[in-house]
mmCIF file of C-alpha atoms in Angstrom:
data_model
loop_
_atom_site.group_PDB
_atom_site.id
_atom_site.type_symbol
_atom_site.label_atom_id
_atom_site.label_comp_id
_atom_site.label_asym_id
_atom_site.label_seq_id
_atom_site.Cartn_x
_atom_site.Cartn_y
_atom_site.Cartn_z
ATOM 1 C CA UNK L 1 -70.350 -142.296 27.660
ATOM 2 C CA UNK L 2 -70.578 -145.127 25.105
ATOM 3 C CA UNK L 3 -69.773 -147.788 27.731
ATOM 4 C CA UNK L 4 -73.094 -147.170 29.464
ATOM 5 C CA UNK L 5 -71.409 -147.001 32.865
ATOM 6 C CA UNK L 6 -72.158 -144.245 35.381
ATOM 7 C CA UNK L 7 -69.306 -141.746 35.666
ATOM 8 C CA UNK L 8 -68.500 -138.205 36.790
ATOM 9 C CA UNK L 9 -67.759 -135.547 34.190
ATOM 10 C CA UNK L 10 -65.778 -132.621 35.587
ATOM 11 C CA UNK L 11 -67.235 -129.206 34.873
ATOM 12 C CA UNK L 12 -64.884 -126.338 34.055
ATOM 13 C CA UNK L 13 -67.118 -123.386 34.907
ATOM 14 C CA UNK L 14 -69.218 -124.557 37.839
ATOM 15 C CA UNK L 15 -69.405 -122.174 40.794
ATOM 16 C CA UNK L 16 -71.334 -124.561 43.065
ATOM 17 C CA UNK L 17 -71.174 -127.752 41.093
ATOM 18 C CA UNK L 18 -67.843 -129.290 40.062
ATOM 19 C CA UNK L 19 -69.049 -132.596 38.679
ATOM 20 C CA UNK L 20 -71.882 -133.838 36.512
ATOM 21 C CA UNK L 21 -73.093 -137.445 36.703
ATOM 22 C CA UNK L 22 -73.368 -139.113 33.297
ATOM 23 C CA UNK L 23 -75.438 -142.188 32.292
ATOM 24 C CA UNK L 24 -77.573 -141.939 35.439
ATOM 25 C CA UNK L 25 -81.132 -140.766 34.882
ATOM 26 C CA UNK L 26 -84.185 -140.239 37.048
ATOM 27 C CA UNK L 27 -87.683 -140.144 35.622
ATOM 28 C CA UNK L 28 -91.230 -139.822 36.883
ATOM 29 C CA UNK L 29 -93.974 -142.104 35.611
ATOM 30 C CA UNK L 30 -96.723 -140.196 33.803
ATOM 31 C CA UNK L 31 -99.336 -142.579 35.148
ATOM 32 C CA UNK L 32 -98.474 -143.287 38.816
ATOM 33 C CA UNK L 33 -96.024 -140.385 39.374
ATOM 34 C CA UNK L 34 -93.482 -142.676 41.045
ATOM 35 C CA UNK L 35 -89.757 -142.208 40.505
ATOM 36 C CA UNK L 36 -87.637 -144.537 38.379
ATOM 37 C CA UNK L 37 -83.823 -144.699 38.266
ATOM 38 C CA UNK L 38 -82.014 -145.667 35.077
ATOM 39 C CA UNK L 39 -78.370 -146.526 34.402
ATOM 40 C CA UNK L 40 -77.901 -145.674 30.753
ATOM 41 C CA UNK L 41 -81.021 -147.327 29.251
ATOM 42 C CA UNK L 42 -81.473 -150.013 31.953
ATOM 43 C CA UNK L 43 -84.115 -149.608 34.647
ATOM 44 C CA UNK L 44 -82.526 -150.301 38.054
ATOM 45 C CA UNK L 45 -85.270 -148.999 40.353
ATOM 46 C CA UNK L 46 -87.954 -150.030 40.941
ATOM 47 C CA UNK L 47 -86.958 -153.617 40.344
ATOM 48 C CA UNK L 48 -88.442 -154.874 37.116
ATOM 49 C CA UNK L 49 -89.245 -158.505 36.576
ATOM 50 C CA UNK L 50 -90.512 -160.235 33.476
ATOM 51 C CA UNK L 51 -92.017 -163.224 35.273
ATOM 52 C CA UNK L 52 -95.692 -163.848 35.848
ATOM 53 C CA UNK L 53 -97.475 -163.038 39.079
ATOM 54 C CA UNK L 54 -98.024 -165.969 41.452
ATOM 55 C CA UNK L 55 -101.341 -167.794 41.314
ATOM 56 C CA UNK L 56 -103.605 -165.961 43.793
ATOM 57 C CA UNK L 57 -104.681 -169.257 45.343
ATOM 58 C CA UNK L 58 -101.159 -170.207 46.431
ATOM 59 C CA UNK L 59 -100.639 -170.165 50.220
ATOM 60 C CA UNK L 60 -98.774 -167.115 51.556
ATOM 61 C CA UNK L 61 -95.573 -168.968 52.513
ATOM 62 C CA UNK L 62 -95.308 -170.355 48.974
ATOM 63 C CA UNK L 63 -95.986 -166.922 47.501
ATOM 64 C CA UNK L 64 -93.048 -165.544 49.540
ATOM 65 C CA UNK L 65 -90.672 -168.070 47.930
ATOM 66 C CA UNK L 66 -92.158 -167.398 44.510
ATOM 67 C CA UNK L 67 -91.745 -163.622 44.938
ATOM 68 C CA UNK L 68 -88.180 -164.002 46.196
ATOM 69 C CA UNK L 69 -87.388 -166.127 43.145
ATOM 70 C CA UNK L 70 -88.960 -163.428 40.938
ATOM 71 C CA UNK L 71 -86.761 -160.780 42.539
ATOM 72 C CA UNK L 72 -83.509 -162.657 41.823
ATOM 73 C CA UNK L 73 -84.173 -164.531 38.579
ATOM 74 C CA UNK L 74 -82.246 -161.958 36.538
ATOM 75 C CA UNK L 75 -79.288 -162.064 38.944
ATOM 76 C CA UNK L 76 -79.223 -165.809 39.590
ATOM 77 C CA UNK L 77 -81.489 -168.159 37.619
ATOM 78 C CA UNK L 78 -80.040 -171.124 39.547
ATOM 79 C CA UNK L 79 -81.010 -169.598 42.890
ATOM 80 C CA UNK L 80 -84.486 -168.839 41.544
ATOM 81 C CA UNK L 81 -84.864 -172.472 40.418
ATOM 82 C CA UNK L 82 -83.818 -173.679 43.889
ATOM 83 C CA UNK L 83 -86.413 -171.402 45.528
ATOM 84 C CA UNK L 84 -89.075 -172.683 43.164
ATOM 85 C CA UNK L 85 -88.195 -176.256 44.112
ATOM 86 C CA UNK L 86 -88.706 -175.309 47.762
ATOM 87 C CA UNK L 87 -92.036 -173.739 46.797
ATOM 88 C CA UNK L 88 -93.039 -177.026 45.139
ATOM 89 C CA UNK L 89 -92.104 -179.003 48.254
ATOM 90 C CA UNK L 90 -94.285 -176.702 50.339
ATOM 91 C CA UNK L 91 -97.054 -176.982 47.753
ATOM 92 C CA UNK L 92 -96.918 -180.783 48.084
ATOM 93 C CA UNK L 93 -97.210 -180.423 51.862
ATOM 94 C CA UNK L 94 -100.187 -178.110 51.334
ATOM 95 C CA UNK L 95 -101.748 -180.852 49.188
ATOM 96 C CA UNK L 96 -101.443 -183.377 52.037
ATOM 97 C CA UNK L 97 -98.014 -184.889 51.394
ATOM 98 C CA UNK L 98 -94.905 -184.808 53.603
ATOM 99 C CA UNK L 99 -93.106 -182.024 51.732
ATOM 100 C CA UNK L 100 -89.796 -183.697 52.617
ATOM 101 C CA UNK L 101 -89.137 -186.000 49.664
ATOM 102 C CA UNK L 102 -90.450 -184.402 46.505
ATOM 103 C CA UNK L 103 -90.031 -187.543 44.425
ATOM 104 C CA UNK L 104 -92.083 -189.590 46.917
ATOM 105 C CA UNK L 105 -94.673 -186.788 47.244
ATOM 106 C CA UNK L 106 -95.170 -186.784 43.471
ATOM 107 C CA UNK L 107 -95.523 -190.589 43.496
ATOM 108 C CA UNK L 108 -98.215 -190.362 46.212
ATOM 109 C CA UNK L 109 -100.075 -187.619 44.355
ATOM 110 C CA UNK L 110 -100.035 -189.740 41.179
ATOM 111 C CA UNK L 111 -101.537 -192.638 43.186
ATOM 112 C CA UNK L 112 -104.301 -190.247 44.269
ATOM 113 C CA UNK L 113 -105.155 -189.514 40.633
ATOM 114 C CA UNK L 114 -102.884 -186.582 39.835
ATOM 115 C CA UNK L 115 -103.219 -185.422 36.223
ATOM 116 C CA UNK L 116 -100.199 -186.743 34.226
ATOM 117 C CA UNK L 117 -99.511 -183.248 32.862
ATOM 118 C CA UNK L 118 -99.287 -181.892 36.416
ATOM 119 C CA UNK L 119 -97.100 -184.861 37.397
ATOM 120 C CA UNK L 120 -94.722 -184.086 34.529
ATOM 121 C CA UNK L 121 -94.709 -180.416 35.551
ATOM 122 C CA UNK L 122 -93.823 -181.365 39.119
ATOM 123 C CA UNK L 123 -91.036 -183.636 37.901
ATOM 124 C CA UNK L 124 -89.655 -180.891 35.651
ATOM 125 C CA UNK L 125 -89.502 -178.496 38.607
ATOM 126 C CA UNK L 126 -88.045 -181.232 40.838
ATOM 127 C CA UNK L 127 -85.300 -182.270 38.415
ATOM 128 C CA UNK L 128 -84.324 -178.808 37.211
ATOM 129 C CA UNK L 129 -84.494 -177.302 40.691
ATOM 130 C CA UNK L 130 -82.558 -180.204 42.159
ATOM 131 C CA UNK L 131 -79.858 -180.005 39.515
ATOM 132 C CA UNK L 132 -79.466 -176.278 40.093
ATOM 133 C CA UNK L 133 -78.488 -176.843 43.741
ATOM 134 C CA UNK L 134 -75.991 -179.625 43.035
ATOM 135 C CA UNK L 135 -73.003 -177.999 41.299
ATOM 136 C CA UNK L 136 -71.404 -179.750 38.389
ATOM 137 C CA UNK L 137 -74.212 -182.150 37.569
ATOM 138 C CA UNK L 138 -76.131 -180.407 34.767
ATOM 139 C CA UNK L 139 -75.307 -176.930 33.552
ATOM 140 C CA UNK L 140 -77.737 -176.916 30.626
ATOM 141 C CA UNK L 141 -80.670 -176.007 32.876
ATOM 142 C CA UNK L 142 -79.055 -173.061 34.617
ATOM 143 C CA UNK L 143 -80.158 -170.494 32.051
ATOM 144 C CA UNK L 144 -82.680 -167.714 32.589
ATOM 145 C CA UNK L 145 -85.214 -169.078 30.088
ATOM 146 C CA UNK L 146 -85.521 -172.358 31.965
ATOM 147 C CA UNK L 147 -85.954 -170.544 35.277
ATOM 148 C CA UNK L 148 -88.688 -168.380 33.730
ATOM 149 C CA UNK L 149 -90.544 -171.501 32.565
ATOM 150 C CA UNK L 150 -90.483 -172.850 36.112
ATOM 151 C CA UNK L 151 -92.589 -169.897 37.286
ATOM 152 C CA UNK L 152 -95.265 -170.843 34.761
ATOM 153 C CA UNK L 153 -95.097 -174.474 35.869
ATOM 154 C CA UNK L 154 -95.603 -173.567 39.539
ATOM 155 C CA UNK L 155 -98.665 -171.563 38.536
ATOM 156 C CA UNK L 156 -99.944 -174.392 36.322
ATOM 157 C CA UNK L 157 -99.640 -176.845 39.207
ATOM 158 C CA UNK L 158 -101.453 -174.450 41.550
ATOM 159 C CA UNK L 159 -104.152 -173.879 38.946
ATOM 160 C CA UNK L 160 -104.730 -177.615 38.459
ATOM 161 C CA UNK L 161 -104.502 -178.664 42.093
ATOM 162 C CA UNK L 162 -105.941 -175.638 43.946
ATOM 163 C CA UNK L 163 -107.719 -173.102 41.721
ATOM 164 C CA UNK L 164 -109.659 -175.473 39.479
ATOM 165 C CA UNK L 165 -111.035 -177.624 42.337
ATOM 166 C CA UNK L 166 -111.880 -174.431 44.245
ATOM 167 C CA UNK L 167 -113.874 -173.049 41.294
ATOM 168 C CA UNK L 168 -115.719 -176.347 40.831
ATOM 169 C CA UNK L 169 -116.516 -176.462 44.556
ATOM 170 C CA UNK L 170 -117.850 -172.886 44.446
ATOM 171 C CA UNK L 171 -120.078 -173.738 41.473
ATOM 172 C CA UNK L 172 -121.270 -176.972 43.106
ATOM 173 C CA UNK L 173 -122.157 -175.061 46.293
ATOM 174 C CA UNK L 174 -124.451 -172.837 44.210
ATOM 175 C CA UNK L 175 -126.587 -175.780 43.088
ATOM 176 C CA UNK L 176 -129.958 -175.976 44.815
ATOM 177 C CA UNK L 177 -129.744 -177.919 48.059
ATOM 178 C CA UNK L 178 -132.205 -180.606 46.967
ATOM 179 C CA UNK L 179 -130.097 -181.290 43.838
ATOM 180 C CA UNK L 180 -126.922 -181.627 45.906
ATOM 181 C CA UNK L 181 -128.659 -184.012 48.313
ATOM 182 C CA UNK L 182 -129.868 -186.100 45.363
ATOM 183 C CA UNK L 183 -126.295 -186.329 44.048
ATOM 184 C CA UNK L 184 -124.989 -187.285 47.490
ATOM 185 C CA UNK L 185 -127.709 -189.967 47.834
ATOM 186 C CA UNK L 186 -126.854 -191.323 44.388
ATOM 187 C CA UNK L 187 -123.164 -191.533 45.277
ATOM 188 C CA UNK L 188 -123.869 -193.131 48.666
ATOM 189 C CA UNK L 189 -126.101 -195.887 47.206
ATOM 190 C CA UNK L 190 -124.521 -199.362 47.144
ATOM 191 C CA UNK L 191 -123.360 -200.468 43.731
ATOM 192 C CA UNK L 192 -125.135 -203.381 42.068
ATOM 193 C CA UNK L 193 -123.073 -206.274 40.840
ATOM 194 C CA UNK L 194 -123.835 -207.423 37.318
#
């Protein structure tokens, strides 16, 4: 019982039941009324994850990788980091880059004016994710805490490169049409040389 493992306990006086299962518990949520399964004091169903939800503006194929990484981060932080690196490659492709060479994609995004904080975030994901799929190179980054930070970085990149521009565009679209046309005319005017 103290080990926390599930085991059978033989009953001496059971007419219909000869065994009792120990350290396996089933509960019902007071709020949603769904069933939960516990081994000792550890929730095993439904799967519980401590990572953040994906940014809602991420494309669906990237969300699938993100969610898969969330589902396995407790079992294999290295595998989660590798999936997040793939998500970043797809995110770069979504942002107009090749999605094949992450280092080159980051370089091109920097040339297009990428925020240095986002660039550093991309490089963190690239290096840590890359090291996690090449055995024996760096073992320091294979821990769960590092993998959990990568989820936040993916969301930060999506926020900076997708969500923020989207919000600004939505606000700009709400400006009166004559004001937008005046801004466009101002920006289209030739610049004077001094």
